Coordinates of N, CA and C in Angstrom, one line a residue:
X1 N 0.8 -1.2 0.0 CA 0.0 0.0 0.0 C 0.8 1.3 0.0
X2 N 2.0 1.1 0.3 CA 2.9 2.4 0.1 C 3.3 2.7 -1.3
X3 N 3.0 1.8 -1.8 CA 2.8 2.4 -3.2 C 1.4 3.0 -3.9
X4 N 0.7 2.9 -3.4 CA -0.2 3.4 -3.4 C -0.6 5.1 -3.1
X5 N 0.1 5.2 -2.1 CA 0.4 6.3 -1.1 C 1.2 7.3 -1.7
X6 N 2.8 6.6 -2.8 CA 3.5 7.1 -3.0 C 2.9 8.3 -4.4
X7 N 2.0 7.8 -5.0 CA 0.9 7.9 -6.4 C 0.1 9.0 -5.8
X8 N -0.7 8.7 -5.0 CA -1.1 9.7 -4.7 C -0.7 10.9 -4.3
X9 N -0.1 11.0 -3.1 CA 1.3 11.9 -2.8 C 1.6 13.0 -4.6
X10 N 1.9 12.2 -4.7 CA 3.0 12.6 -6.3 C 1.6 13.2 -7.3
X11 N 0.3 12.8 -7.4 CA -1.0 13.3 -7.8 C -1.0 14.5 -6.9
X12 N -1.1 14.5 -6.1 CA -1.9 15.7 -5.2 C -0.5 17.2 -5.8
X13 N 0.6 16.8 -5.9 CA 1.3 18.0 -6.4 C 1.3 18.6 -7.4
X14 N 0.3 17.9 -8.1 CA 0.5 18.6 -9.6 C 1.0 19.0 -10.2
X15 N 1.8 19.5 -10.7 CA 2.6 20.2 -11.7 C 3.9 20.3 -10.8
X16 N 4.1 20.4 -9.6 CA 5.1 20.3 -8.9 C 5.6 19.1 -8.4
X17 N 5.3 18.2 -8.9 CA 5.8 16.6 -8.8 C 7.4 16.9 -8.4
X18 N 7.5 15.8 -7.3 CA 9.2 15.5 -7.3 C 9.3 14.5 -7.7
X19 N 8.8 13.9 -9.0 CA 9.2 12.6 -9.8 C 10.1 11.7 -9.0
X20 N 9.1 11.0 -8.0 CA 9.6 9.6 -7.6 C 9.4 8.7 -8.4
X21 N 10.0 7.5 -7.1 CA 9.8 5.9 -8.5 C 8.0 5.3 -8.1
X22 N 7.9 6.0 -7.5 CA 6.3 5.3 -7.4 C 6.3 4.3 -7.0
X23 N 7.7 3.9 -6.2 CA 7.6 2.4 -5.4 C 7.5 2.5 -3.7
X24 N 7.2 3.6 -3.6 CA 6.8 3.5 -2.0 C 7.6 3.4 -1.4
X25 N 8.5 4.1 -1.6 CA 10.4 4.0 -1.0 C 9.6 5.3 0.3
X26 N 9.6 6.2 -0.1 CA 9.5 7.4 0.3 C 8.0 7.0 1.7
X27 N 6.7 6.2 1.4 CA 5.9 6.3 2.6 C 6.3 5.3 3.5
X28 N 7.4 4.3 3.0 CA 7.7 3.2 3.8 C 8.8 3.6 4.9
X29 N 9.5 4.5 4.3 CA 10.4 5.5 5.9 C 9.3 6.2 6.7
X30 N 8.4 6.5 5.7 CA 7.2 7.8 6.9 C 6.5 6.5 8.3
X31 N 6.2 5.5 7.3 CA 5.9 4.3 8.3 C 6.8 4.2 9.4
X32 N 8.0 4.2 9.3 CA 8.7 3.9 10.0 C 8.9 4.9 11.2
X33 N 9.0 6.2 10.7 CA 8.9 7.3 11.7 C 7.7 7.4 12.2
X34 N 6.6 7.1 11.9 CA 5.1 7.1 12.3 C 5.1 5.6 13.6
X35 N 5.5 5.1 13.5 CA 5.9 3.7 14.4 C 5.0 3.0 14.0
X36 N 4.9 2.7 12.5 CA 3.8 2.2 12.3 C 4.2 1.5 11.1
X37 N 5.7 1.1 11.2 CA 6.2 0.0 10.3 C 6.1 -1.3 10.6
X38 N 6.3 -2.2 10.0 CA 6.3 -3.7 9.7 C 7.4 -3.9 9.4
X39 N 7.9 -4.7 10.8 CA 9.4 -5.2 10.4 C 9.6 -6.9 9.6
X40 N 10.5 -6.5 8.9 CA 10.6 -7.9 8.2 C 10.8 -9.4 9.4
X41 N 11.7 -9.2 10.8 CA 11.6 -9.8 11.9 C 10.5 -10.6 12.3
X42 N 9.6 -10.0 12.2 CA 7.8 -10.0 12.4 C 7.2 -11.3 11.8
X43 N 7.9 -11.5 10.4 CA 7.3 -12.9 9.5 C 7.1 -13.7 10.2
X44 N 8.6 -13.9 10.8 CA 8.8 -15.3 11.9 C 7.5 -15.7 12.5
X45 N 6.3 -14.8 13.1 CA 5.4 -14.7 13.8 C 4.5 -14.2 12.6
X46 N 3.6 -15.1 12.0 CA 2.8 -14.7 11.1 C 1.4 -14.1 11.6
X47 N 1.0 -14.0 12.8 CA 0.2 -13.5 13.7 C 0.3 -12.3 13.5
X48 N 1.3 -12.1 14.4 CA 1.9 -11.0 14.7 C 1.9 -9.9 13.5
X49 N 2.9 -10.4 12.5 CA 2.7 -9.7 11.3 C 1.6 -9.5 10.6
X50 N 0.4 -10.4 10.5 CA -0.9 -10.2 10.2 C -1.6 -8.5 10.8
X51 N -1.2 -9.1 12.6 CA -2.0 -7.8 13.0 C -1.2 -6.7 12.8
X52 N 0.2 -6.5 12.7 CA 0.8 -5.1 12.4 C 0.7 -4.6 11.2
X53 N 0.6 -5.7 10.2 CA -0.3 -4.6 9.0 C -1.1 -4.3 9.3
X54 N -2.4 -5.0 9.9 CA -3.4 -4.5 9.4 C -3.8 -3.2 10.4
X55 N -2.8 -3.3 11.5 CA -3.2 -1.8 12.6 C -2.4 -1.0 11.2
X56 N -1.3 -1.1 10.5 CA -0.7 -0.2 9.6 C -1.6 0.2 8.3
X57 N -2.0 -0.5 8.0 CA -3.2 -0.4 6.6 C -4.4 0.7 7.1
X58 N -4.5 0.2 8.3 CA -6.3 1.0 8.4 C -5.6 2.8 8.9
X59 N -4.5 2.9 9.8 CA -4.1 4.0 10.0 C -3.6 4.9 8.2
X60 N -3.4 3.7 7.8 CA -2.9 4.8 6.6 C -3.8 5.1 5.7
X61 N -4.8 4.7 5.9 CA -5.5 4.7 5.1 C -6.6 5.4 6.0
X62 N -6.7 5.9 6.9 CA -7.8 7.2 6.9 C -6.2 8.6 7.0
X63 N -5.4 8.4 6.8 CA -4.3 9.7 7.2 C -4.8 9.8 5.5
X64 N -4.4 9.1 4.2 CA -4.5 9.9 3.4 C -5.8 9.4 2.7
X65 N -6.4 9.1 3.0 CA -8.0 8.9 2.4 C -7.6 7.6 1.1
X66 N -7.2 6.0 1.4 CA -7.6 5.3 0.0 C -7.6 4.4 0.7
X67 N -8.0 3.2 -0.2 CA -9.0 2.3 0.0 C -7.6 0.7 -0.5
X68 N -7.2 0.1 0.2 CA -6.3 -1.1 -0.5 C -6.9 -2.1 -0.2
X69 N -6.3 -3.0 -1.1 CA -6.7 -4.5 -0.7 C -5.9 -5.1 -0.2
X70 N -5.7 -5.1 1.2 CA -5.0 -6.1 2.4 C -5.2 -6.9 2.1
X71 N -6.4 -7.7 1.8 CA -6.2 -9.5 1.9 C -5.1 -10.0 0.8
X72 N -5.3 -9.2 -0.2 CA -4.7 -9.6 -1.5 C -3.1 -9.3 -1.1
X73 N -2.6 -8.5 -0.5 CA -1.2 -8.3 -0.3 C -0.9 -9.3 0.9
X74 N -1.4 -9.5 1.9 CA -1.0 -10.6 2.3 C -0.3 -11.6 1.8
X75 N -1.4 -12.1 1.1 CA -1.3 -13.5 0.2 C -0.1 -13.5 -0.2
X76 N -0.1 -12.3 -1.1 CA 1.3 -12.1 -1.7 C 2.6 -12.4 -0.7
X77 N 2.5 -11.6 0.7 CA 3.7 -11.4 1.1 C 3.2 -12.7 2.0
X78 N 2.5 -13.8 2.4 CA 3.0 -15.1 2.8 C 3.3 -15.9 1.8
X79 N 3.3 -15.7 0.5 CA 3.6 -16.4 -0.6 C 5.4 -16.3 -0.3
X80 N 6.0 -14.9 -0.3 CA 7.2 -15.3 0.1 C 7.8 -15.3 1.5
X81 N 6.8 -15.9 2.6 CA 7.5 -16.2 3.6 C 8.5 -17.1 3.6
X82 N 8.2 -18.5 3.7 CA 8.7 -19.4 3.2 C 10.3 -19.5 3.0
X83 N 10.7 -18.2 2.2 CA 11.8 -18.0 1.1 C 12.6 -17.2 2.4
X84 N 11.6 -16.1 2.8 CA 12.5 -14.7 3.6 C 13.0 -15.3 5.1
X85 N 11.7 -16.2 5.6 CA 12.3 -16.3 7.0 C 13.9 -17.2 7.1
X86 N 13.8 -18.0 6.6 CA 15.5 -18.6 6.6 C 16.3 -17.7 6.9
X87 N 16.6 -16.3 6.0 CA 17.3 -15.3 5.3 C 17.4 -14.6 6.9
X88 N 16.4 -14.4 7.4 CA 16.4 -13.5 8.5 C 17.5 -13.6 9.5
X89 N 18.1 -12.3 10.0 CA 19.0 -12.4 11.2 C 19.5 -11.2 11.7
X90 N 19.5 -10.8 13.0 CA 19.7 -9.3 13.9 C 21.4 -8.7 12.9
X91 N 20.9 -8.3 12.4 CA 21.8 -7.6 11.3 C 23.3 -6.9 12.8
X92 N 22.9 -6.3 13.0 CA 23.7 -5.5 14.2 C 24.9 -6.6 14.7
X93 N 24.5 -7.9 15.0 CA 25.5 -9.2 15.5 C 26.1 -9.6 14.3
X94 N 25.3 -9.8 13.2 CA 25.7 -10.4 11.9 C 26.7 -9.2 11.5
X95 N 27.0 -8.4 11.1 CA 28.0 -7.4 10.7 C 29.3 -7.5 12.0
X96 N 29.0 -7.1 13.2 CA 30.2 -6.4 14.0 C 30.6 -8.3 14.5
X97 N 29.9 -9.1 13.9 CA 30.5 -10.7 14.5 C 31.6 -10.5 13.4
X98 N 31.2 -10.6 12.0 CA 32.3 -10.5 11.0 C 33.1 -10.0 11.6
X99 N 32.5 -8.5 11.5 CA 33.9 -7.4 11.5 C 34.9 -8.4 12.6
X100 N 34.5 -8.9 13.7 CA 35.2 -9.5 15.2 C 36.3 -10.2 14.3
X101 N 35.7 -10.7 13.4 CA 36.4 -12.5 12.9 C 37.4 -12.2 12.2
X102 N 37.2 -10.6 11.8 CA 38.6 -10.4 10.6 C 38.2 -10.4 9.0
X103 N 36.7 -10.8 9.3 CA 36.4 -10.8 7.7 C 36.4 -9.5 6.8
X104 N 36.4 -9.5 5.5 CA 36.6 -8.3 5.0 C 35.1 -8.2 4.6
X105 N 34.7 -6.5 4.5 CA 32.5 -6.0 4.5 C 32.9 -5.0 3.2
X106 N 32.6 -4.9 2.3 CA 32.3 -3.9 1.6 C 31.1 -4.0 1.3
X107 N 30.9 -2.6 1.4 CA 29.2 -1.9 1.4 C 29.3 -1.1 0.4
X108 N 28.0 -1.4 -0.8 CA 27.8 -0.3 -1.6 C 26.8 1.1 -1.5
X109 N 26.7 2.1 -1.1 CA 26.0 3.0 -1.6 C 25.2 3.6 -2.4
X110 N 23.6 3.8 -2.2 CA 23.2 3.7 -3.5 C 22.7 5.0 -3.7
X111 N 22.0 5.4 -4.9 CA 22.3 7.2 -5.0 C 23.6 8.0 -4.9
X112 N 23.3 9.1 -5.4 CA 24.3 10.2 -5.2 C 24.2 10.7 -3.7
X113 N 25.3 11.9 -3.3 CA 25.6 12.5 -2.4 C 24.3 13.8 -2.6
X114 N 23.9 14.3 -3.8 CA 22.9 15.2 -3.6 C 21.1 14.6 -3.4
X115 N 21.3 13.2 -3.6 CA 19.8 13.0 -2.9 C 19.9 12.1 -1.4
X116 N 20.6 12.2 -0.9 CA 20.7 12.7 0.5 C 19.4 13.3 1.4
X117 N 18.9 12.4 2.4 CA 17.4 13.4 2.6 C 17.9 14.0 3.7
X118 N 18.9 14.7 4.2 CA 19.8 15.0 5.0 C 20.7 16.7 4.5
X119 N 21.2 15.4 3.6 CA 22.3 16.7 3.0 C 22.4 17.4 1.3
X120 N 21.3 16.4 0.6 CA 20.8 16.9 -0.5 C 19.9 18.0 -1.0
X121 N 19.2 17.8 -2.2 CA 18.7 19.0 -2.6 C 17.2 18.9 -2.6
X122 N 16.8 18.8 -1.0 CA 15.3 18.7 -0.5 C 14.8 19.3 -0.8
X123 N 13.3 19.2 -1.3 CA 12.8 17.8 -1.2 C 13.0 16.7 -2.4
X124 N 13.6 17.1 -3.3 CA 14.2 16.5 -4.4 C 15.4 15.5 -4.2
X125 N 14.7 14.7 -3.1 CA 16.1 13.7 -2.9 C 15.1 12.3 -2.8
X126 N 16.2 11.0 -2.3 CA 15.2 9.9 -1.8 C 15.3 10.0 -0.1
X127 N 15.1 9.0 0.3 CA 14.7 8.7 1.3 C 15.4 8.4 2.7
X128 N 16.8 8.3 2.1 CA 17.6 7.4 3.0 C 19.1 8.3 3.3
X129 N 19.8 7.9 4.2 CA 21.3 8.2 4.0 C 22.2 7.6 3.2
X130 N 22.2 8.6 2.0 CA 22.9 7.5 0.6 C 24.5 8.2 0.8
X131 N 25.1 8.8 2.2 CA 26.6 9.5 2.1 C 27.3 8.4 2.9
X132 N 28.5 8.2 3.2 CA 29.0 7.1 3.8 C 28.4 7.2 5.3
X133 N 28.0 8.4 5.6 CA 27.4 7.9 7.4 C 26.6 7.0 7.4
X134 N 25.5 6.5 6.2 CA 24.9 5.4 6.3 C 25.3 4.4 6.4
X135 N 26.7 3.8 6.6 CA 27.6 2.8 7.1 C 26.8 2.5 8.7
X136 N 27.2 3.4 9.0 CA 26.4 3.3 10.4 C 25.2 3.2 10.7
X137 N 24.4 4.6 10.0 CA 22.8 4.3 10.3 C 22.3 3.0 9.9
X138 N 22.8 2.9 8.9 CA 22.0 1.5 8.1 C 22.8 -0.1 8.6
X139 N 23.5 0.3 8.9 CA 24.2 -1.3 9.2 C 24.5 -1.8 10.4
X140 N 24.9 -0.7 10.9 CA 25.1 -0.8 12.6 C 26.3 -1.1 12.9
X141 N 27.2 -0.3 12.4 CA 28.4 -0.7 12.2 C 29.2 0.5 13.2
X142 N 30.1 0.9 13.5 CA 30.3 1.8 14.2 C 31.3 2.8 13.2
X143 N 31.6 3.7 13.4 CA 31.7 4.6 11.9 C 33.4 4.7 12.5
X144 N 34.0 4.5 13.5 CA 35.4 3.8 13.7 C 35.4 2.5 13.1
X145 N 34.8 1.8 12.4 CA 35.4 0.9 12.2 C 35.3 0.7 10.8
X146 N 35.0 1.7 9.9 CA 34.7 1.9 8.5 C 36.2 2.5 8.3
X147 N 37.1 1.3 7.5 CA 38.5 1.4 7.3 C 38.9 2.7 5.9
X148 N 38.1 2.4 4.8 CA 38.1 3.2 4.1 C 36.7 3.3 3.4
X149 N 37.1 4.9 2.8 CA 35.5 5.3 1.9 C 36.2 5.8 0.9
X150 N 35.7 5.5 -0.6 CA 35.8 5.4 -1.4 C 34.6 5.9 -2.4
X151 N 35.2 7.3 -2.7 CA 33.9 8.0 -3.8 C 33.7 7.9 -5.3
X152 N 32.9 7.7 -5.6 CA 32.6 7.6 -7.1 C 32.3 9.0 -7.6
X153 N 32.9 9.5 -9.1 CA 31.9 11.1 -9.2 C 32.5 10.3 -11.3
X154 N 31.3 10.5 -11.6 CA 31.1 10.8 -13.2 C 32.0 11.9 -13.7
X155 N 32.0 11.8 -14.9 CA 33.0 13.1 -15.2 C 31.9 13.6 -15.8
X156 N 30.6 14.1 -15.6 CA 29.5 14.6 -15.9 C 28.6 14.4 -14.9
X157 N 27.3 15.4 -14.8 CA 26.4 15.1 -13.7 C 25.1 14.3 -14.0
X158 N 24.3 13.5 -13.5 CA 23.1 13.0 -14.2 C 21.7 13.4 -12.6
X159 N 20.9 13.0 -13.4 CA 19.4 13.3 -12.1 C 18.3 12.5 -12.8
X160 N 18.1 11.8 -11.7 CA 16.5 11.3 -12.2 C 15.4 11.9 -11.9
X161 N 14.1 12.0 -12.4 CA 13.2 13.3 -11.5 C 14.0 14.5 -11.3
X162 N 12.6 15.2 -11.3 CA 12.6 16.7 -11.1 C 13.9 17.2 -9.9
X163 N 13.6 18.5 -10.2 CA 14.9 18.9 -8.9 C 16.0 20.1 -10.0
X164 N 16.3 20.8 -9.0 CA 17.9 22.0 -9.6 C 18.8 21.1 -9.9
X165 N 19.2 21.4 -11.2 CA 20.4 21.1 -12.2 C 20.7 22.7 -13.0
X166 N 21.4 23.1 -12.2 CA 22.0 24.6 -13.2 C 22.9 24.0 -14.3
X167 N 23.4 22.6 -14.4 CA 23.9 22.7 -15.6 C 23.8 21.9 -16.7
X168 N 22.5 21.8 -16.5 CA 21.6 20.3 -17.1 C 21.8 20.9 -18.8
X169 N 22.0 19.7 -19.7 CA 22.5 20.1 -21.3 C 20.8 19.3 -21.8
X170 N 20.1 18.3 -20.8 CA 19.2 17.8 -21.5 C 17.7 18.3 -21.8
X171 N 16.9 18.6 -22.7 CA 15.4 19.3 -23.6 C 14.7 17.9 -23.1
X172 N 13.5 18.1 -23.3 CA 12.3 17.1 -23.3 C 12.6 16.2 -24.3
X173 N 13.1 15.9 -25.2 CA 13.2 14.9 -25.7 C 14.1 13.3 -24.9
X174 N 14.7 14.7 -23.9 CA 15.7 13.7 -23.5 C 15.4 13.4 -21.8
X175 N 13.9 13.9 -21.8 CA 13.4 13.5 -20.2 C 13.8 15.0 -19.1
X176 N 14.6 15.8 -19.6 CA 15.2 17.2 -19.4 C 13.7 18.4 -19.3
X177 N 15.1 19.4 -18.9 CA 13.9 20.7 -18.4 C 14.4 21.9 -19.4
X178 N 15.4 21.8 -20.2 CA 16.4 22.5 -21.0 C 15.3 22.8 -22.6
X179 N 15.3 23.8 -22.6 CA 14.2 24.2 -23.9 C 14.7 23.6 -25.1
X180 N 13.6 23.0 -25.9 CA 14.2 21.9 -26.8 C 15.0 22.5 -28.1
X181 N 16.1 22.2 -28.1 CA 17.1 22.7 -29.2 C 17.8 23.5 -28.6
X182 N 17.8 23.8 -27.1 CA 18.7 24.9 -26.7 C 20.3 24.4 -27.2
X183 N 20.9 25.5 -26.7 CA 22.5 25.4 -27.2 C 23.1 24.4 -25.9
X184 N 23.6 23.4 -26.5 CA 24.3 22.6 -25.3 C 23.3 20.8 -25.3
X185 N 22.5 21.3 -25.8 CA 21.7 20.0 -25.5 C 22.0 18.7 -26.2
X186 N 22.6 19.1 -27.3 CA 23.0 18.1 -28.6 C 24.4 17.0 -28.0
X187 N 24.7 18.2 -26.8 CA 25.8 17.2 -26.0 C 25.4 16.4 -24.9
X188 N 24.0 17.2 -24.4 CA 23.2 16.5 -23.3 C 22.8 15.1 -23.7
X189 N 22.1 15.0 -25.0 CA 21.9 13.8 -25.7 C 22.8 12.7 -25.9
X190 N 24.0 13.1 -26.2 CA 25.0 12.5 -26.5 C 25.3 11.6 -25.2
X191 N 25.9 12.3 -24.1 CA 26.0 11.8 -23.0 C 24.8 10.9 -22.3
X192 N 23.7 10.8 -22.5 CA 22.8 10.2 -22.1 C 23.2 8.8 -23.3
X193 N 23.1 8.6 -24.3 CA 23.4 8.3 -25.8 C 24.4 6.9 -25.0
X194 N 25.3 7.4 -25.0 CA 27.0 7.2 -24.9 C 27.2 6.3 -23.5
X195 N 26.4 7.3 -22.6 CA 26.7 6.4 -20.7 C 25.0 5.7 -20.8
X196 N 24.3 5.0 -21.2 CA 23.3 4.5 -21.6 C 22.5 5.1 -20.0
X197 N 22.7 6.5 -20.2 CA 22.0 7.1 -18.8 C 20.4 7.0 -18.9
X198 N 19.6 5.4 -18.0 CA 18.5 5.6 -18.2 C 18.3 5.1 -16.9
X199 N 17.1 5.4 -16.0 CA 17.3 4.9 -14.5 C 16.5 3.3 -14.7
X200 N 17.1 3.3 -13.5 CA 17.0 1.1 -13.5 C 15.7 0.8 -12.9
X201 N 14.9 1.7 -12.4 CA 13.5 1.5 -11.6 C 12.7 1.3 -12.3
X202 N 12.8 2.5 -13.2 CA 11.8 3.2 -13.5 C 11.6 3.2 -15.2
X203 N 13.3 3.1 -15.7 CA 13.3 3.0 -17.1 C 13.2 5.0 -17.8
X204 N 13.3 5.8 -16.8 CA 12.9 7.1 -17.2 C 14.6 7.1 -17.7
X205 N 14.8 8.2 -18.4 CA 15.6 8.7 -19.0 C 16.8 9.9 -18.4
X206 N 18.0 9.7 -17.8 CA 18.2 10.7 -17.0 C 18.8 12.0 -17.4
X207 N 18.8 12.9 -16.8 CA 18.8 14.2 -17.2 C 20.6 14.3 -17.2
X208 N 21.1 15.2 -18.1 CA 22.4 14.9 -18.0 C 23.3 16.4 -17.9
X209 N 24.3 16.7 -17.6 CA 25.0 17.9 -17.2 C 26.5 17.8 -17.3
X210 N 27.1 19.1 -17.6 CA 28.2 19.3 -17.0 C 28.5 19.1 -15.6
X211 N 29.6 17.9 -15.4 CA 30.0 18.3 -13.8 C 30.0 19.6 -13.2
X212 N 29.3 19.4 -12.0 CA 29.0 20.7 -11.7 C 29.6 21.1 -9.5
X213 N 30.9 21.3 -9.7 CA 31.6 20.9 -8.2 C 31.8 22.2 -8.2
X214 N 31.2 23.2 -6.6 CA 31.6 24.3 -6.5 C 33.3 24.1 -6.3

């Protein structure tokens, strides 16, 4: 149902859409801040998990007024119990036991440093801490023990969804905000063209730029 939420959300702004993925990335943290998430933990106890959706479904559904089909997502998500519960384990022991043992952790990062819902270009970001502090928030790892960080940067800038790009080369043809035929765009294209810049969710087209590092 948080995709559901996420649609509507994205409806209600009209013309000011921050072009999400429409996957409910974005109300499934609000759940979480709302204390009114469903932890994957929970399966183990199909009970349990039954009634925390459904206290989660009915709450969310008078906050933004729609209507889901719970029984039908159930189904779904006991279809892959089965598969997930094995998988399950208190992440926090699982990580700092390695780290104990000497094993080697590389963690990838997903997003850029500007959709950061922290340190990015709000509200035009996602959801999470995508800068290396998320080593810690997300893993539970203690941020002494993150040996090295290692940055990636394009020798160009790209953006999915709306949001400031002062130095975006890409027009509407190319999923861009850049007036079509403007001067510069024929290279915006190119670079989209060339780095097959198309986002992996969603399949949208990404906007493309001069590197742009104060």
């Amino acid at each position: 149902f948080h995709q559901s939420i996420d649609a509507v959300l994205e409806q209600r702004r009209g013309g000011k859409g921050i072009g999400t993925t429409r996957k409910g990335i974005g109300p499934a943290y609000a759940a979480k801040a709302f204390r009114l998430g469903v932890r994957a933990g929970e399966l183990a106890d199909w009970d349990r998990f039954v009634a925390g959706y459904k206290t989660s479904l009915e709450q969310h559904e008078k906050m933004f007024d729609i209507k889901h089909n719970g029984a039908e997502e159930l189904e779904l998500l006991r279809s892959f119990r089965d598969r997930v519960v094995p998988m399950l384990v208190d992440s926090v022991h699982f990580a700092n036991d390695a780290y104990k043992a000497g094993k080697r952790i590389i963690l990838e990062g997903a997003n850029a440093a500007m959709l950061d819902l922290d340190f990015g270009t709000y509200p035009f970001v996602t959801s999470s801490t995508t800068t290396a502090g998320g080593v810690a928030t997300g893993l539970g790892l203690a941020p002494q023990r993150v040996d090295c960080a290692i940055g990636v940067v394009k020798a160009y800038t790209t953006r999915v969804g709306w949001g400031p790009f002062p130095t975006e080369l890409t027009d509407d043809l190319c999923g861009g905000e850049r007036p079509r035929g403007a001067p510069g765009t024929e290279i915006g294209a190119h670079l989209q063209k060339v780095g097959f810049e198309v986002g992996v969710t969603t399949g949208r087209k990404r906007r493309c730029g001069w590197l742009d590092v104060p």
